[in-house]
Amino acid sequence: MKSFGNISLDRLQDAVNNLIDCFAILCPIRNEEGSILDFSFEYINETGMNSSFFADAYPDEITLLKLLSEDREHMLLQGLRAVMETKQPFTKKFFKYEELPMDKLSRKVYHVKACSINEGIIVTWNEQIQNDYVKEGSHLDFKQLNITEDPKRRLAAIVESTDDAIVGEALDGTITSWNIGAEITYGYKAEEIIGRSIFTIVPQNRRKEMINILSRISSGDKISHFESTRMRKDGVIINISATFSPIFDSQGIIVGVSTIARDITQHKIMEEAHRESEERFRAAFEHAAIGIALVSLDGRWLKVNQALCSIVGYSEKELLEINFQMITHPDDLEKDLNYVGKLLRGEIKSFNMEKRYIHKKGQNIWILLSGSLVRDCKGNPLYFIGEIQDISKRKQAEKELQKKNEELRIQRAEAIEANRLKGQFLANMSHELRTPLNSIIGFTTRVIRKCEKLLPPRQLENLLIVKKESYHLLDLINSLLDYSKLEAGKMELYLNEFDLLNVIKEVETIIKIMSEEKNVKYIGQFGPMDNMLMVSDSTKIRQILINILSNAFKYSEKGTVILSVDKDDKLYRISIQDNGIGIAPEDIENIFDEFRQIDGSCTRKVGGTGLGLSITKKFVEMLNGSIEVVSALGEGSCFTIYLPINLKKTAGG
């Protein structure tokens, strides 16, 4: 401590009265052996009384240990005992944690200093995250203290122990005293600065301000908590909060200025960051594309943005005069309030729900509400935050889609029923047509067999035509019957083991007549295979081969039709190639469609229902196989069928 030897008691008392730090005088409580057990509070200033360290306790009713949690008790008590025994100062930092919502913690930092004075201890502390200022009018009268020692010495010790910068100046600005806190704050040692002008630490742009302060103090004014800037020894500009008080001599004449200042640079940085954060929040709140609102615990709108006003049609003023219950659809209110109750009870942290608001004009507005609850550091609920998105268009689209789906469901049901009736009709008609047709074929065959040599050539030729066309008509009827069974899902598989070569020989007998009539050569290529055993449905394979070979001959006017077979471990590959009219690229994708033929003129020429390839493809798929076609218009086509050798193993996985 420098240059306090000639300072009056009143002047020191005035300095202490304006301290920003909390301070207290402690007296030891000893046992019979003289060991220190605890400390009582002989005095505490008003700043200390208002600090969170004491909360609702009164220092004249409790001791130090009753204020401390167990994790701090031993360390602080031992430190204060050491101060009493060694007379050496004690400096320590303590932390106090408080649980906040969202699993976060709040921390208060206490910077504690202690030094001995006679049979007691002076303790000063501050709380880093609070702005604890001495309240105006809180004047400390040390004459009321039970201190018999030199009061001037006691006050000087208090001033020296604080972290606040305490500076004494003459009315012309000459520095007359400078404590350790000032050395820490401004970087100058007392011996460097005492005797120099206070303008040494005042930036150029603050000189007029300082001159005005000296003038006001000279007139007897006191200036409290004045924020300004000062320049440290290293040239760094810092922010300070200062109290300027006049110093009176024994005659009551103002002879100087007492300045108590605290470095609030970090506080200013945090304050600016907080302001910028608030500005960002305000901008985000006001300009958000979705509605945002702060809602009180009883449902009143506290703050709403423009997007929400646009959604519900009310102005901000109108909304702030009502609660959310008033614009919530009655059918949705109970569910909404149930979520609110769960938030308040801590059962959930947030929720999402679709609900309806009633627009100012009366129509329902569907919204998606995201709600959460804000709590204070003690966990007490403060207000709700709601995010509101207008989903009316989506809801309308969903309603229209639902209606469309219902229409499609009805149409599908009607189509299924129509198909069923169609299949039933085709089956019935096929049966009714086959009965007389079989009679015609039977009688014609019998007449030809019995009277072949007796009939004139012209009549015999006519009978053969009747028989041929009857068989052709029977093929058409069988195709219709197969198609109706496939459509109705009544087509069954009959698996048996057989030699594929035998099936092919049977088919060759049938298509031999077609080959001769069209003058188109047929070639079968089967490779060096001992046998072609397989497990499948031989009847359907026969029908597949007949259908494709028949088409090959029907649409070929010359050339050759080649049937080739090869296999691997699991599949037979059957290829049927012709030199017919071929298929245009745009028609290849459609050739397996029902009642589809690539050329209407060809249909009229060669006949057919347009069901052959469609039935063929369905049969192949029933046999767990596949069919491919490669064709070039005017050059011919090649159909390739892949069939599993053992359908039982394929079907069984």
PDB file of N, CA, C and O in Angstrom, residues 13-76:
ATOM      1  N   GLN A  13     -12.603   5.689   5.265  1.00  0.00           N
ATOM      2  CA  GLN A  13     -13.958   5.161   5.432  1.00  0.00           C
ATOM      3  C   GLN A  13     -14.778   5.393   4.169  1.00  0.00           C
ATOM      4  O   GLN A  13     -15.536   4.532   3.736  1.00  0.00           O
ATOM      5  N   ASP A  14     -14.604   6.555   3.545  1.00  0.00           N
ATOM      6  CA  ASP A  14     -15.333   6.857   2.323  1.00  0.00           C
ATOM      7  C   ASP A  14     -14.935   5.895   1.208  1.00  0.00           C
ATOM      8  O   ASP A  14     -15.771   5.453   0.422  1.00  0.00           O
ATOM      9  N   ALA A  15     -13.656   5.561   1.134  1.00  0.00           N
ATOM     10  CA  ALA A  15     -13.187   4.615   0.125  1.00  0.00           C
ATOM     11  C   ALA A  15     -13.810   3.245   0.322  1.00  0.00           C
ATOM     12  O   ALA A  15     -14.261   2.598  -0.623  1.00  0.00           O
ATOM     13  N   VAL A  16     -13.845   2.787   1.591  1.00  0.00           N
ATOM     14  CA  VAL A  16     -14.425   1.477   1.878  1.00  0.00           C
ATOM     15  C   VAL A  16     -15.905   1.453   1.538  1.00  0.00           C
ATOM     16  O   VAL A  16     -16.440   0.477   1.018  1.00  0.00           O
ATOM     17  N   ASN A  17     -16.583   2.570   1.852  1.00  0.00           N
ATOM     18  CA  ASN A  17     -18.024   2.613   1.584  1.00  0.00           C
ATOM     19  C   ASN A  17     -18.339   2.430   0.106  1.00  0.00           C
ATOM     20  O   ASN A  17     -19.429   1.991  -0.250  1.00  0.00           O
ATOM     21  N   ASN A  18     -17.421   2.777  -0.781  1.00  0.00           N
ATOM     22  CA  ASN A  18     -17.671   2.704  -2.212  1.00  0.00           C
ATOM     23  C   ASN A  18     -17.057   1.467  -2.872  1.00  0.00           C
ATOM     24  O   ASN A  18     -17.002   1.378  -4.086  1.00  0.00           O
ATOM     25  N   LEU A  19     -16.576   0.537  -2.078  1.00  0.00           N
ATOM     26  CA  LEU A  19     -16.013  -0.688  -2.637  1.00  0.00           C
ATOM     27  C   LEU A  19     -17.081  -1.477  -3.385  1.00  0.00           C
ATOM     28  O   LEU A  19     -18.217  -1.608  -2.944  1.00  0.00           O
ATOM     29  N   ILE A  20     -16.695  -2.012  -4.522  1.00  0.00           N
ATOM     30  CA  ILE A  20     -17.595  -2.885  -5.279  1.00  0.00           C
ATOM     31  C   ILE A  20     -17.493  -4.311  -4.757  1.00  0.00           C
ATOM     32  O   ILE A  20     -18.457  -5.057  -4.770  1.00  0.00           O
ATOM     33  N   ASP A  21     -16.307  -4.689  -4.278  1.00  0.00           N
ATOM     34  CA  ASP A  21     -16.134  -6.030  -3.721  1.00  0.00           C
ATOM     35  C   ASP A  21     -16.948  -6.213  -2.443  1.00  0.00           C
ATOM     36  O   ASP A  21     -17.221  -5.266  -1.708  1.00  0.00           O
ATOM     37  N   CYS A  22     -17.308  -7.468  -2.183  1.00  0.00           N
ATOM     38  CA  CYS A  22     -17.891  -7.838  -0.898  1.00  0.00           C
ATOM     39  C   CYS A  22     -16.741  -8.003   0.106  1.00  0.00           C
ATOM     40  O   CYS A  22     -15.663  -8.503  -0.245  1.00  0.00           O
ATOM     41  N   PHE A  23     -16.937  -7.589   1.334  1.00  0.00           N
ATOM     42  CA  PHE A  23     -15.913  -7.853   2.344  1.00  0.00           C
ATOM     43  C   PHE A  23     -16.556  -8.062   3.704  1.00  0.00           C
ATOM     44  O   PHE A  23     -17.686  -7.641   3.970  1.00  0.00           O
ATOM     45  N   ALA A  24     -15.821  -8.779   4.536  1.00  0.00           N
ATOM     46  CA  ALA A  24     -16.317  -9.084   5.880  1.00  0.00           C
ATOM     47  C   ALA A  24     -15.138  -9.177   6.829  1.00  0.00           C
ATOM     48  O   ALA A  24     -13.999  -9.429   6.417  1.00  0.00           O
ATOM     49  N   ILE A  25     -15.429  -8.944   8.110  1.00  0.00           N
ATOM     50  CA  ILE A  25     -14.429  -9.127   9.159  1.00  0.00           C
ATOM     51  C   ILE A  25     -14.836 -10.365   9.951  1.00  0.00           C
ATOM     52  O   ILE A  25     -15.967 -10.459  10.451  1.00  0.00           O
ATOM     53  N   LEU A  26     -13.904 -11.332  10.046  1.00  0.00           N
ATOM     54  CA  LEU A  26     -14.183 -12.590  10.725  1.00  0.00           C
ATOM     55  C   LEU A  26     -13.374 -12.671  12.013  1.00  0.00           C
ATOM     56  O   LEU A  26     -12.214 -12.241  12.057  1.00  0.00           O
ATOM     57  N   CYS A  27     -13.969 -13.235  13.029  1.00  0.00           N
ATOM     58  CA  CYS A  27     -13.267 -13.498  14.290  1.00  0.00           C
ATOM     59  C   CYS A  27     -13.260 -14.994  14.550  1.00  0.00           C
ATOM     60  O   CYS A  27     -14.283 -15.667  14.358  1.00  0.00           O
ATOM     61  N   PRO A  28     -12.107 -15.541  14.975  1.00  0.00           N
ATOM     62  CA  PRO A  28     -12.023 -16.991  15.166  1.00  0.00           C
ATOM     63  C   PRO A  28     -12.835 -17.454  16.379  1.00  0.00           C
ATOM     64  O   PRO A  28     -12.957 -16.752  17.371  1.00  0.00           O
ATOM     65  N   ILE A  29     -13.389 -18.656  16.278  1.00  0.00           N
ATOM     66  CA  ILE A  29     -14.044 -19.338  17.405  1.00  0.00           C
ATOM     67  C   ILE A  29     -13.123 -20.483  17.806  1.00  0.00           C
ATOM     68  O   ILE A  29     -12.880 -21.394  17.011  1.00  0.00           O
ATOM     69  N   ARG A  30     -12.614 -20.433  19.033  1.00  0.00           N
ATOM     70  CA  ARG A  30     -11.613 -21.401  19.466  1.00  0.00           C
ATOM     71  C   ARG A  30     -12.205 -22.334  20.524  1.00  0.00           C
ATOM     72  O   ARG A  30     -13.153 -21.987  21.234  1.00  0.00           O
ATOM     73  N   ASN A  31     -11.586 -23.508  20.633  1.00  0.00           N
ATOM     74  CA  ASN A  31     -11.957 -24.412  21.733  1.00  0.00           C
ATOM     75  C   ASN A  31     -11.066 -24.137  22.939  1.00  0.00           C
ATOM     76  O   ASN A  31     -10.279 -23.175  22.951  1.00  0.00           O
ATOM     77  N   GLU A  32     -11.163 -24.949  23.960  1.00  0.00           N
ATOM     78  CA  GLU A  32     -10.413 -24.718  25.201  1.00  0.00           C
ATOM     79  C   GLU A  32      -8.913 -24.811  24.971  1.00  0.00           C
ATOM     80  O   GLU A  32      -8.135 -24.169  25.674  1.00  0.00           O
ATOM     81  N   GLU A  33      -8.513 -25.613  24.001  1.00  0.00           N
ATOM     82  CA  GLU A  33      -7.078 -25.740  23.723  1.00  0.00           C
ATOM     83  C   GLU A  33      -6.561 -24.620  22.835  1.00  0.00           C
ATOM     84  O   GLU A  33      -5.369 -24.529  22.548  1.00  0.00           O
ATOM     85  N   GLY A  34      -7.448 -23.751  22.341  1.00  0.00           N
ATOM     86  CA  GLY A  34      -7.028 -22.629  21.503  1.00  0.00           C
ATOM     87  C   GLY A  34      -7.070 -22.913  20.017  1.00  0.00           C
ATOM     88  O   GLY A  34      -6.705 -22.051  19.218  1.00  0.00           O
ATOM     89  N   SER A  35      -7.531 -24.125  19.642  1.00  0.00           N
ATOM     90  CA  SER A  35      -7.616 -24.436  18.213  1.00  0.00           C
ATOM     91  C   SER A  35      -8.836 -23.754  17.604  1.00  0.00           C
ATOM     92  O   SER A  35      -9.892 -23.648  18.237  1.00  0.00           O
ATOM     93  N   ILE A  36      -8.659 -23.304  16.378  1.00  0.00           N
ATOM     94  CA  ILE A  36      -9.751 -22.613  15.684  1.00  0.00           C
ATOM     95  C   ILE A  36     -10.726 -23.644  15.130  1.00  0.00           C
ATOM     96  O   ILE A  36     -10.361 -24.502  14.320  1.00  0.00           O
ATOM     97  N   LEU A  37     -11.989 -23.550  15.560  1.00  0.00           N
ATOM     98  CA  LEU A  37     -13.031 -24.460  15.088  1.00  0.00           C
ATOM     99  C   LEU A  37     -13.856 -23.845  13.962  1.00  0.00           C
ATOM    100  O   LEU A  37     -14.322 -24.536  13.066  1.00  0.00           O
ATOM    101  N   ASP A  38     -14.045 -22.541  14.042  1.00  0.00           N
ATOM    102  CA  ASP A  38     -14.941 -21.883  13.090  1.00  0.00           C
ATOM    103  C   ASP A  38     -14.675 -20.390  13.148  1.00  0.00           C
ATOM    104  O   ASP A  38     -13.806 -19.931  13.916  1.00  0.00           O
ATOM    105  N   PHE A  39     -15.411 -19.608  12.334  1.00  0.00           N
ATOM    106  CA  PHE A  39     -15.291 -18.157  12.347  1.00  0.00           C
ATOM    107  C   PHE A  39     -16.684 -17.542  12.396  1.00  0.00           C
ATOM    108  O   PHE A  39     -17.613 -18.001  11.709  1.00  0.00           O
ATOM    109  N   SER A  40     -16.806 -16.499  13.202  1.00  0.00           N
ATOM    110  CA  SER A  40     -18.054 -15.743  13.241  1.00  0.00           C
ATOM    111  C   SER A  40     -17.875 -14.463  12.440  1.00  0.00           C
ATOM    112  O   SER A  40     -16.754 -14.016  12.191  1.00  0.00           O
ATOM    113  N   PHE A  41     -19.002 -13.859  12.022  1.00  0.00           N
ATOM    114  CA  PHE A  41     -18.973 -12.633  11.238  1.00  0.00           C
ATOM    115  C   PHE A  41     -19.123 -11.435  12.178  1.00  0.00           C
ATOM    116  O   PHE A  41     -20.177 -11.218  12.765  1.00  0.00           O
ATOM    117  N   GLU A  42     -18.022 -10.646  12.302  1.00  0.00           N
ATOM    118  CA  GLU A  42     -18.087  -9.439  13.124  1.00  0.00           C
ATOM    119  C   GLU A  42     -18.713  -8.302  12.339  1.00  0.00           C
ATOM    120  O   GLU A  42     -19.450  -7.479  12.883  1.00  0.00           O
ATOM    121  N   TYR A  43     -18.434  -8.307  11.005  1.00  0.00           N
ATOM    122  CA  TYR A  43     -19.035  -7.283  10.169  1.00  0.00           C
ATOM    123  C   TYR A  43     -19.027  -7.764   8.718  1.00  0.00           C
ATOM    124  O   TYR A  43     -18.119  -8.480   8.287  1.00  0.00           O
ATOM    125  N   ILE A  44     -20.049  -7.351   7.954  1.00  0.00           N
ATOM    126  CA  ILE A  44     -20.101  -7.609   6.510  1.00  0.00           C
ATOM    127  C   ILE A  44     -20.749  -6.407   5.860  1.00  0.00           C
ATOM    128  O   ILE A  44     -21.745  -5.870   6.360  1.00  0.00           O
ATOM    129  N   ASN A  45     -20.168  -5.933   4.750  1.00  0.00           N
ATOM    130  CA  ASN A  45     -20.759  -4.758   4.109  1.00  0.00           C
ATOM    131  C   ASN A  45     -22.024  -5.142   3.339  1.00  0.00           C
ATOM    132  O   ASN A  45     -22.347  -6.319   3.145  1.00  0.00           O
ATOM    133  N   GLU A  46     -22.727  -4.109   2.875  1.00  0.00           N
ATOM    134  CA  GLU A  46     -24.027  -4.364   2.253  1.00  0.00           C
ATOM    135  C   GLU A  46     -23.879  -5.103   0.930  1.00  0.00           C
ATOM    136  O   GLU A  46     -24.720  -5.916   0.556  1.00  0.00           O
ATOM    137  N   THR A  47     -22.805  -4.846   0.198  1.00  0.00           N
ATOM    138  CA  THR A  47     -22.582  -5.581  -1.042  1.00  0.00           C
ATOM    139  C   THR A  47     -22.483  -7.069  -0.771  1.00  0.00           C
ATOM    140  O   THR A  47     -23.039  -7.898  -1.483  1.00  0.00           O
ATOM    141  N   GLY A  48     -21.758  -7.420   0.277  1.00  0.00           N
ATOM    142  CA  GLY A  48     -21.654  -8.822   0.658  1.00  0.00           C
ATOM    143  C   GLY A  48     -22.982  -9.408   1.075  1.00  0.00           C
ATOM    144  O   GLY A  48     -23.314 -10.541   0.735  1.00  0.00           O
ATOM    145  N   MET A  49     -23.757  -8.599   1.828  1.00  0.00           N
ATOM    146  CA  MET A  49     -25.066  -9.083   2.269  1.00  0.00           C
ATOM    147  C   MET A  49     -25.971  -9.394   1.076  1.00  0.00           C
ATOM    148  O   MET A  49     -26.798 -10.307   1.130  1.00  0.00           O
ATOM    149  N   ASN A  50     -25.808  -8.643  -0.015  1.00  0.00           N
ATOM    150  CA  ASN A  50     -26.661  -8.841  -1.182  1.00  0.00           C
ATOM    151  C   ASN A  50     -26.136  -9.905  -2.130  1.00  0.00           C
ATOM    152  O   ASN A  50     -26.769 -10.206  -3.143  1.00  0.00           O
ATOM    153  N   SER A  51     -24.974 -10.463  -1.846  1.00  0.00           N
ATOM    154  CA  SER A  51     -24.404 -11.458  -2.748  1.00  0.00           C
ATOM    155  C   SER A  51     -25.118 -12.795  -2.570  1.00  0.00           C
ATOM    156  O   SER A  51     -25.730 -13.071  -1.550  1.00  0.00           O
ATOM    157  N   SER A  52     -25.025 -13.627  -3.610  1.00  0.00           N
ATOM    158  CA  SER A  52     -25.678 -14.937  -3.556  1.00  0.00           C
ATOM    159  C   SER A  52     -24.962 -15.875  -2.600  1.00  0.00           C
ATOM    160  O   SER A  52     -25.464 -16.945  -2.287  1.00  0.00           O
ATOM    161  N   PHE A  53     -23.781 -15.464  -2.101  1.00  0.00           N
ATOM    162  CA  PHE A  53     -23.041 -16.307  -1.171  1.00  0.00           C
ATOM    163  C   PHE A  53     -23.830 -16.535   0.103  1.00  0.00           C
ATOM    164  O   PHE A  53     -23.796 -17.600   0.699  1.00  0.00           O
ATOM    165  N   PHE A  54     -24.561 -15.504   0.522  1.00  0.00           N
ATOM    166  CA  PHE A  54     -25.312 -15.612   1.768  1.00  0.00           C
ATOM    167  C   PHE A  54     -26.763 -16.016   1.556  1.00  0.00           C
ATOM    168  O   PHE A  54     -27.415 -16.475   2.480  1.00  0.00           O
ATOM    169  N   ALA A  55     -27.267 -15.824   0.338  1.00  0.00           N
ATOM    170  CA  ALA A  55     -28.669 -16.165   0.042  1.00  0.00           C
ATOM    171  C   ALA A  55     -29.574 -15.501   1.055  1.00  0.00           C
ATOM    172  O   ALA A  55     -29.565 -14.290   1.212  1.00  0.00           O
ATOM    173  N   ASP A  56     -30.366 -16.274   1.804  1.00  0.00           N
ATOM    174  CA  ASP A  56     -31.303 -15.707   2.780  1.00  0.00           C
ATOM    175  C   ASP A  56     -30.758 -15.757   4.214  1.00  0.00           C
ATOM    176  O   ASP A  56     -31.489 -15.525   5.177  1.00  0.00           O
ATOM    177  N   ALA A  57     -29.476 -16.086   4.360  1.00  0.00           N
ATOM    178  CA  ALA A  57     -28.912 -16.215   5.713  1.00  0.00           C
ATOM    179  C   ALA A  57     -28.516 -14.841   6.257  1.00  0.00           C
ATOM    180  O   ALA A  57     -28.310 -13.886   5.514  1.00  0.00           O
ATOM    181  N   TYR A  58     -28.401 -14.736   7.575  1.00  0.00           N
ATOM    182  CA  TYR A  58     -27.961 -13.509   8.244  1.00  0.00           C
ATOM    183  C   TYR A  58     -26.658 -13.811   8.969  1.00  0.00           C
ATOM    184  O   TYR A  58     -26.606 -14.704   9.825  1.00  0.00           O
ATOM    185  N   PRO A  59     -25.588 -13.088   8.630  1.00  0.00           N
ATOM    186  CA  PRO A  59     -24.274 -13.426   9.172  1.00  0.00           C
ATOM    187  C   PRO A  59     -24.178 -13.311  10.686  1.00  0.00           C
ATOM    188  O   PRO A  59     -23.309 -13.931  11.286  1.00  0.00           O
ATOM    189  N   ASP A  60     -25.042 -12.496  11.325  1.00  0.00           N
ATOM    190  CA  ASP A  60     -24.945 -12.400  12.783  1.00  0.00           C
ATOM    191  C   ASP A  60     -25.614 -13.585  13.461  1.00  0.00           C
ATOM    192  O   ASP A  60     -25.553 -13.721  14.682  1.00  0.00           O
ATOM    193  N   GLU A  61     -26.242 -14.468  12.689  1.00  0.00           N
ATOM    194  CA  GLU A  61     -26.904 -15.633  13.266  1.00  0.00           C
ATOM    195  C   GLU A  61     -26.204 -16.941  12.909  1.00  0.00           C
ATOM    196  O   GLU A  61     -26.549 -17.987  13.455  1.00  0.00           O
ATOM    197  N   ILE A  62     -25.266 -16.911  11.975  1.00  0.00           N
ATOM    198  CA  ILE A  62     -24.613 -18.145  11.549  1.00  0.00           C
ATOM    199  C   ILE A  62     -23.108 -17.968  11.578  1.00  0.00           C
ATOM    200  O   ILE A  62     -22.589 -16.858  11.733  1.00  0.00           O
ATOM    201  N   THR A  63     -22.415 -19.082  11.417  1.00  0.00           N
ATOM    202  CA  THR A  63     -20.958 -19.065  11.327  1.00  0.00           C
ATOM    203  C   THR A  63     -20.548 -19.425   9.902  1.00  0.00           C
ATOM    204  O   THR A  63     -21.374 -19.798   9.071  1.00  0.00           O
ATOM    205  N   LEU A  64     -19.242 -19.343   9.635  1.00  0.00           N
ATOM    206  CA  LEU A  64     -18.747 -19.569   8.287  1.00  0.00           C
ATOM    207  C   LEU A  64     -19.063 -20.976   7.792  1.00  0.00           C
ATOM    208  O   LEU A  64     -19.531 -21.168   6.674  1.00  0.00           O
ATOM    209  N   LEU A  65     -18.841 -21.979   8.645  1.00  0.00           N
ATOM    210  CA  LEU A  65     -19.005 -23.356   8.198  1.00  0.00           C
ATOM    211  C   LEU A  65     -20.443 -23.686   7.851  1.00  0.00           C
ATOM    212  O   LEU A  65     -20.703 -24.557   7.026  1.00  0.00           O
ATOM    213  N   LYS A  66     -21.393 -22.995   8.442  1.00  0.00           N
ATOM    214  CA  LYS A  66     -22.789 -23.267   8.141  1.00  0.00           C
ATOM    215  C   LYS A  66     -23.168 -22.799   6.733  1.00  0.00           C
ATOM    216  O   LYS A  66     -24.193 -23.208   6.189  1.00  0.00           O
ATOM    217  N   LEU A  67     -22.326 -21.926   6.152  1.00  0.00           N
ATOM    218  CA  LEU A  67     -22.600 -21.438   4.807  1.00  0.00           C
ATOM    219  C   LEU A  67     -21.963 -22.309   3.725  1.00  0.00           C
ATOM    220  O   LEU A  67     -22.335 -22.223   2.566  1.00  0.00           O
ATOM    221  N   LEU A  68     -20.987 -23.117   4.117  1.00  0.00           N
ATOM    222  CA  LEU A  68     -20.187 -23.817   3.131  1.00  0.00           C
ATOM    223  C   LEU A  68     -20.696 -25.230   2.906  1.00  0.00           C
ATOM    224  O   LEU A  68     -21.148 -25.898   3.824  1.00  0.00           O
ATOM    225  N   SER A  69     -20.611 -25.677   1.650  1.00  0.00           N
ATOM    226  CA  SER A  69     -20.898 -27.077   1.361  1.00  0.00           C
ATOM    227  C   SER A  69     -19.683 -27.899   1.748  1.00  0.00           C
ATOM    228  O   SER A  69     -18.569 -27.388   1.898  1.00  0.00           O
ATOM    229  N   GLU A  70     -19.859 -29.187   1.920  1.00  0.00           N
ATOM    230  CA  GLU A  70     -18.792 -30.042   2.423  1.00  0.00           C
ATOM    231  C   GLU A  70     -17.570 -30.051   1.523  1.00  0.00           C
ATOM    232  O   GLU A  70     -16.445 -30.194   1.980  1.00  0.00           O
ATOM    233  N   ASP A  71     -17.777 -29.880   0.209  1.00  0.00           N
ATOM    234  CA  ASP A  71     -16.628 -29.936  -0.691  1.00  0.00           C
ATOM    235  C   ASP A  71     -15.724 -28.715  -0.571  1.00  0.00           C
ATOM    236  O   ASP A  71     -14.590 -28.727  -1.013  1.00  0.00           O
ATOM    237  N   ARG A  72     -16.227 -27.596   0.046  1.00  0.00           N
ATOM    238  CA  ARG A  72     -15.409 -26.378   0.200  1.00  0.00           C
ATOM    239  C   ARG A  72     -14.996 -26.147   1.648  1.00  0.00           C
ATOM    240  O   ARG A  72     -14.130 -25.343   1.920  1.00  0.00           O
ATOM    241  N   GLU A  73     -15.661 -26.833   2.560  1.00  0.00           N
ATOM    242  CA  GLU A  73     -15.489 -26.545   3.993  1.00  0.00           C
ATOM    243  C   GLU A  73     -14.051 -26.706   4.454  1.00  0.00           C
ATOM    244  O   GLU A  73     -13.449 -25.790   5.020  1.00  0.00           O
ATOM    245  N   HIS A  74     -13.464 -27.850   4.174  1.00  0.00           N
ATOM    246  CA  HIS A  74     -12.133 -28.141   4.685  1.00  0.00           C
ATOM    247  C   HIS A  74     -11.104 -27.178   4.107  1.00  0.00           C
ATOM    248  O   HIS A  74     -10.271 -26.624   4.835  1.00  0.00           O
ATOM    249  N   MET A  75     -11.165 -26.941   2.789  1.00  0.00           N
ATOM    250  CA  MET A  75     -10.158 -26.120   2.116  1.00  0.00           C
ATOM    251  C   MET A  75     -10.160 -24.675   2.637  1.00  0.00           C
ATOM    252  O   MET A  75      -9.112 -24.106   2.948  1.00  0.00           O
ATOM    253  N   LEU A  76     -11.340 -24.066   2.740  1.00  0.00           N
ATOM    254  CA  LEU A  76     -11.406 -22.673   3.168  1.00  0.00           C
ATOM    255  C   LEU A  76     -11.045 -22.532   4.641  1.00  0.00           C
ATOM    256  O   LEU A  76     -10.320 -21.610   5.032  1.00  0.00           O
TER     257      LEU A  76
END
